[in-house]
CSV table of N, CA, C and O and ligand atoms in Angstrom, one decimal:
chain,number,residue,atom,x,y,z
A,1,MET,N,-3.8,-9.0,-26.7
A,1,MET,CA,-4.5,-7.7,-26.8
A,1,MET,C,-4.8,-7.1,-25.5
A,1,MET,O,-5.2,-7.8,-24.6
A,2,GLY,N,-4.5,-5.8,-25.4
A,2,GLY,CA,-4.8,-5.1,-24.1
A,2,GLY,C,-6.2,-4.6,-24.1
A,2,GLY,O,-6.9,-4.7,-25.2
A,3,GLU,N,-6.6,-4.1,-23.0
A,3,GLU,CA,-8.0,-3.6,-23.0
A,3,GLU,C,-7.9,-2.1,-23.1
A,3,GLU,O,-7.0,-1.4,-22.8
A,4,LEU,N,-9.1,-1.5,-23.7
A,4,LEU,CA,-9.1,-0.1,-23.8
A,4,LEU,C,-9.5,0.6,-22.5
A,4,LEU,O,-10.4,0.1,-21.8
A,5,LEU,N,-8.7,1.6,-22.2
A,5,LEU,CA,-8.9,2.3,-20.9
A,5,LEU,C,-8.7,3.8,-21.1
A,5,LEU,O,-8.1,4.2,-22.0
A,6,ASN,N,-9.3,4.5,-20.1
A,6,ASN,CA,-9.0,6.0,-20.1
A,6,ASN,C,-7.7,6.1,-19.3
A,6,ASN,O,-7.6,5.6,-18.3
A,7,CYS,N,-6.8,6.9,-19.9
A,7,CYS,CA,-5.5,7.2,-19.2
A,7,CYS,C,-5.8,7.9,-17.9
A,7,CYS,O,-6.5,8.9,-17.8
A,8,PRO,N,-5.3,7.3,-16.8
A,8,PRO,CA,-5.6,7.9,-15.5
A,8,PRO,C,-5.0,9.3,-15.3
A,8,PRO,O,-5.4,10.1,-14.5
A,9,ALA,N,-4.0,9.6,-16.2
A,9,ALA,CA,-3.3,10.9,-16.1
A,9,ALA,C,-4.0,12.0,-16.9
A,9,ALA,O,-4.2,13.1,-16.5
A,10,CYS,N,-4.4,11.7,-18.2
A,10,CYS,CA,-4.9,12.7,-19.1
A,10,CYS,C,-6.3,12.3,-19.6
A,10,CYS,O,-6.9,13.1,-20.4
A,11,ASN,N,-6.8,11.1,-19.3
A,11,ASN,CA,-8.2,10.7,-19.6
A,11,ASN,C,-8.3,10.3,-21.1
A,11,ASN,O,-9.4,10.0,-21.5
A,12,LYS,N,-7.3,10.3,-21.9
A,12,LYS,CA,-7.3,9.9,-23.3
A,12,LYS,C,-7.5,8.4,-23.3
A,12,LYS,O,-7.0,7.7,-22.4
A,13,ILE,N,-8.2,7.9,-24.3
A,13,ILE,CA,-8.4,6.4,-24.4
A,13,ILE,C,-7.1,5.8,-25.0
A,13,ILE,O,-6.5,6.3,-25.9
A,14,PHE,N,-6.7,4.7,-24.4
A,14,PHE,CA,-5.5,4.0,-24.9
A,14,PHE,C,-5.6,2.6,-24.6
A,14,PHE,O,-6.5,2.1,-23.9
A,15,ILE,N,-4.7,1.8,-25.2
A,15,ILE,CA,-4.7,0.3,-24.9
A,15,ILE,C,-3.8,0.0,-23.8
A,15,ILE,O,-2.6,0.2,-23.9
A,16,LYS,N,-4.3,-0.5,-22.7
A,16,LYS,CA,-3.5,-0.9,-21.6
A,16,LYS,C,-2.7,-2.2,-21.9
A,16,LYS,O,-3.2,-3.1,-22.6
A,17,ASN,N,-1.5,-2.2,-21.5
A,17,ASN,CA,-0.7,-3.5,-21.6
A,17,ASN,C,0.1,-3.7,-20.3
A,17,ASN,O,0.0,-2.8,-19.4
A,18,GLN,N,0.8,-4.8,-20.2
A,18,GLN,CA,1.4,-5.1,-19.0
A,18,GLN,C,2.5,-4.1,-18.6
A,18,GLN,O,2.9,-4.1,-17.4
A,19,PHE,N,3.0,-3.4,-19.5
A,19,PHE,CA,4.1,-2.5,-19.2
A,19,PHE,C,3.7,-1.0,-18.9
A,19,PHE,O,4.3,-0.3,-18.2
A,20,ARG,N,2.5,-0.7,-19.4
A,20,ARG,CA,2.1,0.7,-19.3
A,20,ARG,C,0.7,0.8,-18.7
A,20,ARG,O,-0.2,0.1,-19.1
A,21,ASP,N,0.5,1.6,-17.7
A,21,ASP,CA,-0.9,1.9,-17.2
A,21,ASP,C,-1.3,3.3,-17.5
A,21,ASP,O,-2.3,3.7,-17.0
A,22,VAL,N,-0.6,4.0,-18.4
A,22,VAL,CA,-1.0,5.3,-18.9
A,22,VAL,C,-0.8,5.3,-20.4
A,22,VAL,O,-0.2,4.4,-21.0
A,23,CYS,N,-1.3,6.4,-21.1
A,23,CYS,CA,-1.2,6.4,-22.6
A,23,CYS,C,0.2,6.7,-23.0
A,23,CYS,O,1.0,7.1,-22.2
A,24,ASP,N,0.5,6.6,-24.3
A,24,ASP,CA,1.8,6.8,-24.8
A,24,ASP,C,2.4,8.1,-24.4
A,24,ASP,O,3.6,8.2,-24.0
A,25,GLN,N,1.6,9.1,-24.6
A,25,GLN,CA,2.1,10.5,-24.3
A,25,GLN,C,2.5,10.6,-22.8
A,25,GLN,O,3.6,11.1,-22.5
A,26,CYS,N,1.6,10.2,-22.0
A,26,CYS,CA,1.9,10.3,-20.5
A,26,CYS,C,3.0,9.4,-20.1
A,26,CYS,O,3.8,9.7,-19.2
A,27,TYR,N,3.1,8.2,-20.8
A,27,TYR,CA,4.2,7.3,-20.5
A,27,TYR,C,5.5,8.0,-20.8
A,27,TYR,O,6.4,8.0,-20.0
A,28,LYS,N,5.6,8.7,-21.9
A,28,LYS,CA,6.8,9.5,-22.2
A,28,LYS,C,7.1,10.5,-21.2
A,28,LYS,O,8.2,10.7,-20.8
A,29,GLU,N,6.0,11.2,-20.8
A,29,GLU,CA,6.2,12.2,-19.7
A,29,GLU,C,6.7,11.6,-18.4
A,29,GLU,O,7.6,12.1,-17.8
A,30,GLU,N,6.1,10.5,-18.1
A,30,GLU,CA,6.5,9.8,-16.9
A,30,GLU,C,8.0,9.3,-17.0
A,30,GLU,O,8.7,9.4,-16.0
A,31,GLU,N,8.4,8.9,-18.1
A,31,GLU,CA,9.8,8.4,-18.3
A,31,GLU,C,10.7,9.6,-18.1
A,31,GLU,O,11.8,9.5,-17.5
A,32,LYS,N,10.3,10.8,-18.6
A,32,LYS,CA,11.1,12.0,-18.4
A,32,LYS,C,11.3,12.3,-16.9
A,32,LYS,O,12.3,12.6,-16.4
A,33,MET,N,10.1,12.2,-16.3
A,33,MET,CA,10.0,12.5,-14.8
A,33,MET,C,10.9,11.5,-14.1
A,33,MET,O,11.7,11.8,-13.2
A,34,TYR,N,10.8,10.2,-14.5
A,34,TYR,CA,11.6,9.2,-13.8
A,34,TYR,C,13.1,9.5,-13.9
A,34,TYR,O,13.8,9.3,-13.0
A,35,GLU,N,13.4,9.8,-15.2
A,35,GLU,CA,14.8,10.1,-15.4
A,35,GLU,C,15.3,11.3,-14.5
A,35,GLU,O,16.4,11.2,-13.9
A,36,ALA,N,14.5,12.3,-14.4
A,36,ALA,CA,14.8,13.5,-13.6
A,36,ALA,C,15.0,13.1,-12.1
A,36,ALA,O,15.9,13.4,-11.4
A,37,VAL,N,14.0,12.2,-11.6
A,37,VAL,CA,14.1,11.8,-10.3
A,37,VAL,C,15.3,10.9,-10.0
A,37,VAL,O,16.0,11.1,-9.1
A,38,TYR,N,15.5,10.0,-11.0
A,38,TYR,CA,16.6,9.1,-10.9
A,38,TYR,C,18.0,9.9,-10.9
A,38,TYR,O,18.9,9.6,-10.1
A,39,GLN,N,18.1,10.8,-11.8
A,39,GLN,CA,19.3,11.6,-11.9
A,39,GLN,C,19.6,12.4,-10.5
A,39,GLN,O,20.7,12.5,-10.1
A,40,PHE,N,18.5,12.8,-9.9
A,40,PHE,CA,18.6,13.5,-8.7
A,40,PHE,C,19.0,12.6,-7.6
A,40,PHE,O,20.0,12.8,-6.8
A,41,LEU,N,18.4,11.4,-7.5
A,41,LEU,CA,18.6,10.5,-6.4
A,41,LEU,C,19.9,9.8,-6.5
A,41,LEU,O,20.5,9.4,-5.4
A,42,ARG,N,20.4,9.6,-7.7
A,42,ARG,CA,21.6,8.8,-7.8
A,42,ARG,C,22.9,9.6,-7.2
A,42,ARG,O,23.9,8.9,-7.0
A,43,LYS,N,22.8,10.9,-7.1
A,43,LYS,CA,23.9,11.6,-6.5
A,43,LYS,C,24.0,11.2,-5.0
A,43,LYS,O,23.0,11.2,-4.3
A,44,ARG,N,25.2,10.9,-4.6
A,44,ARG,CA,25.4,10.4,-3.3
A,44,ARG,C,24.7,11.3,-2.2
A,44,ARG,O,24.1,10.7,-1.3
A,45,GLU,N,24.8,12.6,-2.3
A,45,GLU,CA,24.3,13.4,-1.3
A,45,GLU,C,22.7,13.5,-1.3
A,45,GLU,O,22.1,13.9,-0.3
A,46,ASN,N,22.1,12.9,-2.3
A,46,ASN,CA,20.7,13.0,-2.4
A,46,ASN,C,20.0,11.6,-2.1
A,46,ASN,O,18.8,11.5,-2.1
A,47,ARG,N,20.8,10.6,-1.9
A,47,ARG,CA,20.3,9.2,-1.7
A,47,ARG,C,19.3,9.2,-0.6
A,47,ARG,O,18.3,8.4,-0.7
A,48,ALA,N,19.5,9.9,0.5
A,48,ALA,CA,18.6,9.8,1.6
A,48,ALA,C,17.5,10.9,1.6
A,48,ALA,O,16.9,11.2,2.6
A,49,ALA,N,17.3,11.5,0.4
A,49,ALA,CA,16.3,12.6,0.3
A,49,ALA,C,15.0,12.0,0.6
A,49,ALA,O,14.7,10.9,0.4
A,50,THR,N,14.1,12.9,1.1
A,50,THR,CA,12.7,12.5,1.4
A,50,THR,C,11.9,12.7,0.1
A,50,THR,O,12.3,13.4,-0.8
A,51,ILE,N,10.7,12.0,0.1
A,51,ILE,CA,9.8,12.2,-1.1
A,51,ILE,C,9.5,13.7,-1.3
A,51,ILE,O,9.5,14.2,-2.4
A,52,LYS,N,9.2,14.4,-0.2
A,52,LYS,CA,8.9,15.8,-0.3
A,52,LYS,C,10.0,16.6,-1.0
A,52,LYS,O,9.7,17.4,-1.8
A,53,ARG,N,11.2,16.3,-0.6
A,53,ARG,CA,12.4,17.0,-1.2
A,53,ARG,C,12.4,16.7,-2.7
A,53,ARG,O,12.6,17.6,-3.5
A,54,VAL,N,12.3,15.4,-3.1
A,54,VAL,CA,12.3,15.0,-4.5
A,54,VAL,C,11.2,15.7,-5.3
A,54,VAL,O,11.5,16.2,-6.4
A,55,VAL,N,10.0,15.8,-4.7
A,55,VAL,CA,8.9,16.5,-5.3
A,55,VAL,C,9.3,18.0,-5.5
A,55,VAL,O,9.0,18.5,-6.6
A,56,GLU,N,9.8,18.6,-4.5
A,56,GLU,CA,10.2,20.0,-4.6
A,56,GLU,C,11.2,20.2,-5.7
A,56,GLU,O,11.1,21.2,-6.5
A,57,VAL,N,12.2,19.4,-5.8
A,57,VAL,CA,13.3,19.6,-6.7
A,57,VAL,C,12.9,19.3,-8.1
A,57,VAL,O,13.2,20.0,-9.1
A,58,THR,N,12.2,18.1,-8.3
A,58,THR,CA,12.0,17.7,-9.7
A,58,THR,C,10.6,18.1,-10.2
A,58,THR,O,10.3,18.0,-11.4
A,59,GLY,N,9.7,18.4,-9.3
A,59,GLY,CA,8.3,18.8,-9.7
A,59,GLY,C,7.5,17.6,-10.1
A,59,GLY,O,6.4,17.7,-10.6
A,60,VAL,N,8.0,16.4,-9.8
A,60,VAL,CA,7.3,15.2,-10.1
A,60,VAL,C,6.1,15.0,-9.2
A,60,VAL,O,6.1,15.5,-8.0
A,61,ASP,N,5.1,14.3,-9.6
A,61,ASP,CA,3.9,14.0,-8.8
A,61,ASP,C,4.3,12.9,-7.8
A,61,ASP,O,4.9,11.9,-8.1
A,62,GLU,N,4.0,13.2,-6.5
A,62,GLU,CA,4.3,12.3,-5.4
A,62,GLU,C,3.8,10.9,-5.7
A,62,GLU,O,4.4,9.9,-5.4
A,63,GLN,N,2.6,10.8,-6.3
A,63,GLN,CA,2.0,9.5,-6.6
A,63,GLN,C,2.9,8.7,-7.6
A,63,GLN,O,2.8,7.4,-7.5
A,64,LEU,N,3.6,9.4,-8.4
A,64,LEU,CA,4.4,8.6,-9.4
A,64,LEU,C,5.6,8.0,-8.6
A,64,LEU,O,5.9,6.8,-8.9
A,65,ILE,N,6.1,8.7,-7.6
A,65,ILE,CA,7.2,8.1,-6.8
A,65,ILE,C,6.6,6.9,-6.1
A,65,ILE,O,7.3,5.8,-6.1
A,66,HIS,N,5.4,7.0,-5.5
A,66,HIS,CA,4.8,5.8,-4.9
A,66,HIS,C,4.8,4.6,-5.9
A,66,HIS,O,5.1,3.5,-5.5
A,67,LYS,N,4.3,4.9,-7.1
A,67,LYS,CA,4.2,3.9,-8.1
A,67,LYS,C,5.5,3.2,-8.4
A,67,LYS,O,5.6,2.0,-8.5
A,68,TRP,N,6.5,4.1,-8.6
A,68,TRP,CA,7.8,3.5,-8.9
A,68,TRP,C,8.4,2.7,-7.9
A,68,TRP,O,9.1,1.7,-8.1
A,69,VAL,N,8.2,3.0,-6.6
A,69,VAL,CA,8.7,2.2,-5.5
A,69,VAL,C,7.9,0.9,-5.5
A,69,VAL,O,8.5,-0.2,-5.4
A,70,LYS,N,6.6,0.9,-5.7
A,70,LYS,CA,5.8,-0.3,-5.7
A,70,LYS,C,6.3,-1.2,-6.8
A,70,LYS,O,6.3,-2.4,-6.7
A,71,LYS,N,6.6,-0.6,-8.0
A,71,LYS,CA,7.1,-1.4,-9.1
A,71,LYS,C,8.6,-1.7,-9.0
A,71,LYS,O,9.2,-2.3,-9.9
A,72,ARG,N,9.2,-1.2,-7.9
A,72,ARG,CA,10.6,-1.5,-7.7
A,72,ARG,C,11.5,-0.8,-8.7
A,72,ARG,O,12.6,-1.3,-9.0
A,73,ARG,N,11.0,0.2,-9.3
A,73,ARG,CA,11.9,1.0,-10.2
A,73,ARG,C,12.8,1.9,-9.4
A,73,ARG,O,13.9,2.3,-9.8
A,74,LEU,N,12.3,2.3,-8.2
A,74,LEU,CA,13.2,2.9,-7.2
A,74,LEU,C,13.3,1.9,-6.1
A,74,LEU,O,12.4,1.6,-5.5
A,75,GLN,N,14.6,1.5,-5.9
A,75,GLN,CA,14.8,0.5,-4.9
A,75,GLN,C,15.0,1.1,-3.6
A,75,GLN,O,15.9,1.9,-3.4
A,76,PRO,N,14.2,0.7,-2.6
A,76,PRO,CA,14.3,1.2,-1.2
A,76,PRO,C,15.7,0.9,-0.6
A,76,PRO,O,16.2,1.6,0.2
A,77,ALA,N,16.3,-0.2,-1.2
A,77,ALA,CA,17.7,-0.5,-0.6
A,77,ALA,C,18.7,0.6,-1.0
A,77,ALA,O,19.6,0.8,-0.2
A,78,HIS,N,18.5,1.3,-2.1
A,78,HIS,CA,19.4,2.4,-2.5
A,78,HIS,C,18.9,3.7,-1.9
A,78,HIS,O,19.7,4.6,-1.6
A,79,PHE,N,17.6,3.9,-1.9
A,79,PHE,CA,17.0,5.2,-1.5
A,79,PHE,C,16.0,4.9,-0.3
A,79,PHE,O,14.9,4.7,-0.5
A,80,PRO,N,16.6,5.0,0.9
A,80,PRO,CA,15.8,4.5,2.1
A,80,PRO,C,14.6,5.3,2.3
A,80,PRO,O,13.7,4.8,3.0
A,81,ASN,N,14.5,6.5,1.9
A,81,ASN,CA,13.3,7.3,2.2
A,81,ASN,C,12.2,7.3,1.1
A,81,ASN,O,11.2,7.9,1.2
A,82,MET,N,12.5,6.5,0.0
A,82,MET,CA,11.5,6.4,-1.0
A,82,MET,C,10.5,5.3,-0.6
A,82,MET,O,10.9,4.3,0.0
A,83,GLY,N,9.2,5.5,-0.8
A,83,GLY,CA,8.2,4.6,-0.4
A,83,GLY,C,6.8,5.0,-0.9
A,83,GLY,O,6.7,5.8,-1.8
A,84,TYR,N,5.8,4.4,-0.3
A,84,TYR,CA,4.4,4.7,-0.7
A,84,TYR,C,3.6,4.5,0.6
A,84,TYR,O,4.1,3.9,1.6
A,85,PRO,N,2.5,5.1,0.7
A,85,PRO,CA,1.7,5.2,1.9
A,85,PRO,C,1.2,3.8,2.3
A,85,PRO,O,0.7,3.1,1.5
A,86,CYS,N,1.2,3.6,3.6
A,86,CYS,CA,0.5,2.4,4.2
A,86,CYS,C,-0.9,2.5,3.9
A,86,CYS,O,-1.6,3.5,4.0
A,87,ASP,N,-1.5,1.3,3.5
A,87,ASP,CA,-2.9,1.2,3.2
A,87,ASP,C,-3.8,1.7,4.3
A,87,ASP,O,-4.9,2.2,4.1
A,88,THR,N,-3.4,1.5,5.5
A,88,THR,CA,-4.2,1.8,6.6
A,88,THR,C,-4.0,3.2,7.2
A,88,THR,O,-5.0,4.0,7.4
A,89,CYS,N,-2.8,3.6,7.5
A,89,CYS,CA,-2.5,4.9,8.2
A,89,CYS,C,-1.8,5.9,7.3
A,89,CYS,O,-1.7,7.1,7.7
A,90,GLY,N,-1.3,5.6,6.1
A,90,GLY,CA,-0.7,6.6,5.3
A,90,GLY,C,0.8,6.8,5.5
A,90,GLY,O,1.4,7.6,4.9
A,91,LYS,N,1.3,6.2,6.5
A,91,LYS,CA,2.8,6.3,6.8
A,91,LYS,C,3.6,5.7,5.6
A,91,LYS,O,3.1,4.8,5.0
A,92,ILE,N,4.7,6.4,5.3
A,92,ILE,CA,5.5,5.9,4.1
A,92,ILE,C,6.2,4.6,4.5
A,92,ILE,O,6.9,4.5,5.5
A,93,ILE,N,6.0,3.6,3.6
A,93,ILE,CA,6.6,2.3,3.8
A,93,ILE,C,7.2,1.9,2.5
A,93,ILE,O,6.9,2.5,1.4
A,94,ASN,N,8.0,0.8,2.5
A,94,ASN,CA,8.6,0.4,1.2
A,94,ASN,C,8.5,-1.1,1.0
A,94,ASN,O,9.2,-1.7,0.1
A,95,LYS,N,7.8,-1.8,1.9
A,95,LYS,CA,7.5,-3.2,1.6
A,95,LYS,C,6.1,-3.6,2.1
A,95,LYS,O,5.6,-2.9,3.1
A,96,GLY,N,5.5,-4.5,1.5
A,96,GLY,CA,4.2,-5.0,1.9
A,96,GLY,C,3.1,-3.9,1.6
A,96,GLY,O,3.3,-3.0,0.8
A,97,LYS,N,1.9,-4.1,2.2
A,97,LYS,CA,0.8,-3.1,2.0
A,97,LYS,C,0.6,-2.2,3.2
A,97,LYS,O,0.0,-1.1,3.0
A,98,ILE,N,0.9,-2.7,4.3
A,98,ILE,CA,0.7,-1.8,5.5
A,98,ILE,C,2.0,-1.8,6.4
A,98,ILE,O,2.8,-2.7,6.2
A,99,CYS,N,2.1,-0.8,7.2
A,99,CYS,CA,3.3,-0.5,8.0
A,99,CYS,C,3.4,-1.5,9.1
A,99,CYS,O,2.4,-2.2,9.5
A,100,ASP,N,4.6,-1.5,9.8
A,100,ASP,CA,4.8,-2.5,10.9
A,100,ASP,C,3.8,-2.2,12.0
A,100,ASP,O,3.3,-3.1,12.7
A,101,ASP,N,3.6,-0.9,12.3
A,101,ASP,CA,2.7,-0.5,13.4
A,101,ASP,C,1.3,-1.1,13.1
A,101,ASP,O,0.7,-1.7,14.0
A,102,CYS,N,0.8,-0.9,11.9
A,102,CYS,CA,-0.5,-1.4,11.6
A,102,CYS,C,-0.5,-3.0,11.6
A,102,CYS,O,-1.5,-3.6,12.0
A,103,THR,N,0.6,-3.6,11.2
A,103,THR,CA,0.6,-5.0,11.2
A,103,THR,C,0.5,-5.6,12.6
A,103,THR,O,-0.3,-6.4,12.9
A,104,SER,N,1.3,-4.9,13.5
A,104,SER,CA,1.2,-5.4,14.9
A,104,SER,C,-0.2,-5.0,15.5
A,104,SER,O,-0.8,-5.8,16.3
A,105,GLY,N,-0.7,-3.9,15.1
A,105,GLY,CA,-2.1,-3.5,15.5
A,105,GLY,C,-3.1,-4.5,15.1
A,105,GLY,O,-4.0,-5.0,15.9
A,106,LEU,N,-3.0,-5.0,13.8
A,106,LEU,CA,-3.9,-6.0,13.3
A,106,LEU,C,-3.8,-7.3,14.1
A,106,LEU,O,-4.8,-7.9,14.4
A,107,LYS,N,-2.5,-7.7,14.4
A,107,LYS,CA,-2.3,-8.9,15.2
A,107,LYS,C,-3.0,-8.8,16.5
A,107,LYS,O,-3.7,-9.7,17.0
A,108,GLN,N,-2.9,-7.6,17.2
A,108,GLN,CA,-3.5,-7.4,18.5
A,108,GLN,C,-5.0,-7.5,18.3
A,108,GLN,O,-5.7,-8.1,19.1
A,109,ASP,N,-5.5,-6.9,17.3
A,109,ASP,CA,-7.0,-6.9,17.0
A,109,ASP,C,-7.5,-8.3,16.9
A,109,ASP,O,-8.5,-8.7,17.4
A,110,LEU,N,-6.7,-9.1,16.1
A,110,LEU,CA,-7.0,-10.5,15.9
A,110,LEU,C,-7.0,-11.2,17.2
A,110,LEU,O,-7.9,-12.0,17.4
A,111,GLN,N,-6.0,-11.0,18.0
A,111,GLN,CA,-5.9,-11.7,19.3
A,111,GLN,C,-7.1,-11.4,20.2
A,111,GLN,O,-7.7,-12.2,20.7
A,112,SER,N,-7.4,-10.1,20.2
A,112,SER,CA,-8.6,-9.7,21.1
A,112,SER,C,-9.9,-10.2,20.5
A,112,SER,O,-10.8,-10.6,21.2
A,113,PHE,N,-9.9,-10.3,19.2
A,113,PHE,CA,-11.1,-10.8,18.5
A,113,PHE,C,-11.2,-12.3,18.9
A,113,PHE,O,-12.3,-12.7,19.3
A,114,GLN,N,-10.1,-13.0,18.9
A,114,GLN,CA,-10.2,-14.4,19.2
A,114,GLN,C,-10.5,-14.6,20.7
A,114,GLN,O,-11.3,-15.5,21.1
A,115,ALA,N,-10.0,-13.7,21.5
A,115,ALA,CA,-10.3,-13.8,23.0
A,115,ALA,C,-11.8,-13.5,23.2
A,115,ALA,O,-12.4,-14.2,23.9
A,116,GLN,N,-12.3,-12.6,22.5
A,116,GLN,CA,-13.7,-12.3,22.5
A,116,GLN,C,-14.5,-13.5,22.1
A,116,GLN,O,-15.5,-13.8,22.7
A,117,GLY,N,-14.1,-14.1,21.1
A,117,GLY,CA,-14.8,-15.3,20.6
A,117,GLY,C,-14.9,-16.4,21.6
A,117,GLY,O,-15.9,-16.9,21.9
A,118,LYS,N,-13.7,-16.6,22.3
A,118,LYS,CA,-13.7,-17.6,23.4
A,118,LYS,C,-14.7,-17.2,24.5
A,118,LYS,O,-15.4,-18.0,25.0
A,119,TRP,N,-14.6,-15.9,24.8
A,119,TRP,CA,-15.4,-15.4,25.9
A,119,TRP,C,-16.9,-15.6,25.5
A,119,TRP,O,-17.7,-16.0,26.4
A,120,ARG,N,-17.3,-15.3,24.3
A,120,ARG,CA,-18.7,-15.4,23.9
A,120,ARG,C,-19.1,-16.9,23.9
A,120,ARG,O,-20.2,-17.2,24.4
A,121,GLU,N,-18.2,-17.8,23.5
A,121,GLU,CA,-18.4,-19.2,23.6
A,121,GLU,C,-18.8,-19.6,25.0
A,121,GLU,O,-19.8,-20.3,25.2
A,122,ARG,N,-18.0,-19.1,25.9
A,122,ARG,CA,-18.2,-19.5,27.3
A,122,ARG,C,-19.6,-19.0,27.8
A,122,ARG,O,-20.3,-19.7,28.4
A,123,ILE,N,-19.9,-17.7,27.4
A,123,ILE,CA,-21.2,-17.2,27.8
A,123,ILE,C,-22.3,-18.1,27.2
A,123,ILE,O,-23.3,-18.4,27.9
A,124,GLU,N,-22.1,-18.4,25.9
A,124,GLU,CA,-23.2,-19.2,25.3
A,124,GLU,C,-23.4,-20.5,26.0
A,124,GLU,O,-24.5,-21.0,26.2
A,125,ASN,N,-22.2,-21.1,26.3
A,125,ASN,CA,-22.3,-22.4,27.0
A,125,ASN,C,-23.0,-22.3,28.3
A,125,ASN,O,-23.8,-23.1,28.6
A,126,SER,N,-22.6,-21.3,29.0
A,126,SER,CA,-23.2,-21.1,30.4
A,126,SER,C,-24.7,-20.8,30.3
A,126,SER,O,-25.5,-21.3,31.1
A,127,SER,N,-25.1,-20.0,29.2
A,127,SER,CA,-26.5,-19.7,29.1
A,127,SER,C,-27.3,-20.9,28.7
A,127,SER,O,-28.4,-21.1,29.1
A,128,LYS,N,-26.6,-21.8,27.9
A,128,LYS,CA,-27.3,-23.0,27.5
A,128,LYS,C,-27.6,-23.8,28.8
A,128,LYS,O,-28.7,-24.3,29.0
A,129,LYS,N,-26.5,-23.9,29.6
A,129,LYS,CA,-26.7,-24.7,30.9
A,129,LYS,C,-27.9,-24.1,31.7
A,129,LYS,O,-28.7,-24.9,32.2
A,130,THR,N,-27.9,-22.8,31.8
A,130,THR,CA,-28.9,-22.1,32.6
A,130,THR,C,-30.3,-22.5,32.0
A,130,THR,O,-31.2,-22.9,32.7
A,131,TYR,N,-30.3,-22.5,30.7
A,131,TYR,CA,-31.6,-22.7,30.0
A,131,TYR,C,-32.1,-24.2,30.3
A,131,TYR,O,-33.2,-24.4,30.7
A,132,TYR,N,-31.1,-25.1,30.2
A,132,TYR,CA,-31.5,-26.5,30.4
A,132,TYR,C,-31.9,-26.7,31.9
A,132,TYR,O,-32.9,-27.4,32.1
A,133,SER,N,-31.1,-26.1,32.8
A,133,SER,CA,-31.5,-26.3,34.2
A,133,SER,C,-32.8,-25.7,34.5
A,133,SER,O,-33.6,-26.3,35.2
A,134,ARG,N,-33.1,-24.6,33.9
A,134,ARG,CA,-34.4,-23.9,34.1
A,134,ARG,C,-35.5,-24.8,33.6
A,134,ARG,O,-36.5,-25.0,34.2
A,135,ASP,N,-35.1,-25.4,32.4
A,135,ASP,CA,-36.1,-26.3,31.8
A,135,ASP,C,-36.5,-27.5,32.7
A,135,ASP,O,-37.6,-27.9,32.8
A,136,LEU,N,-35.4,-28.0,33.3
A,136,LEU,CA,-35.6,-29.2,34.2
A,136,LEU,C,-36.4,-28.8,35.4
A,136,LEU,O,-37.2,-29.7,35.9
A,137,ASN,N,-36.2,-27.6,35.9
A,137,ASN,CA,-36.9,-27.2,37.1
A,137,ASN,C,-38.4,-27.0,36.9
A,137,ASN,O,-39.2,-27.0,37.8
A,138,ARG,N,-38.7,-26.9,35.6
A,138,ARG,CA,-40.1,-26.5,35.4
A,138,ARG,C,-41.1,-27.6,35.7
A,138,ARG,O,-40.8,-28.8,35.6
B,1,ZN,ZN1,-2.4,10.1,-20.9
B,2,ZN,ZN1,0.1,2.0,8.9
């Protein structure tokens, strides 16, 4: 049994299942859209089209394209410009959750965070020493 949900596209109540995240009617609409997008993209001259271009030509919602790439219904291997926005900066990507820039940015953040941690440890150790020595002098 699926759970009852409001369709994110039209707000009608429907039963969610593993294949559909919108109601029957919207699902049919989406399939039509998918068909239109796919028919457009499969033409050799359109393979490298951008999302913007596909939206212009087919009138499909950009978010649907994002969803299809995430679900691998549109394969980035065939359509290099299809993708979805990076969680962090919104750049179009087609694998993972965040783009390469943000990934390396995160790594740098982590490194500086670790460096900071070491630095803080050193400060704490030295202040402990100061504390003890002051204690002894008393
Ligand atoms: Zn619906
Ligand atoms: Zn990013």
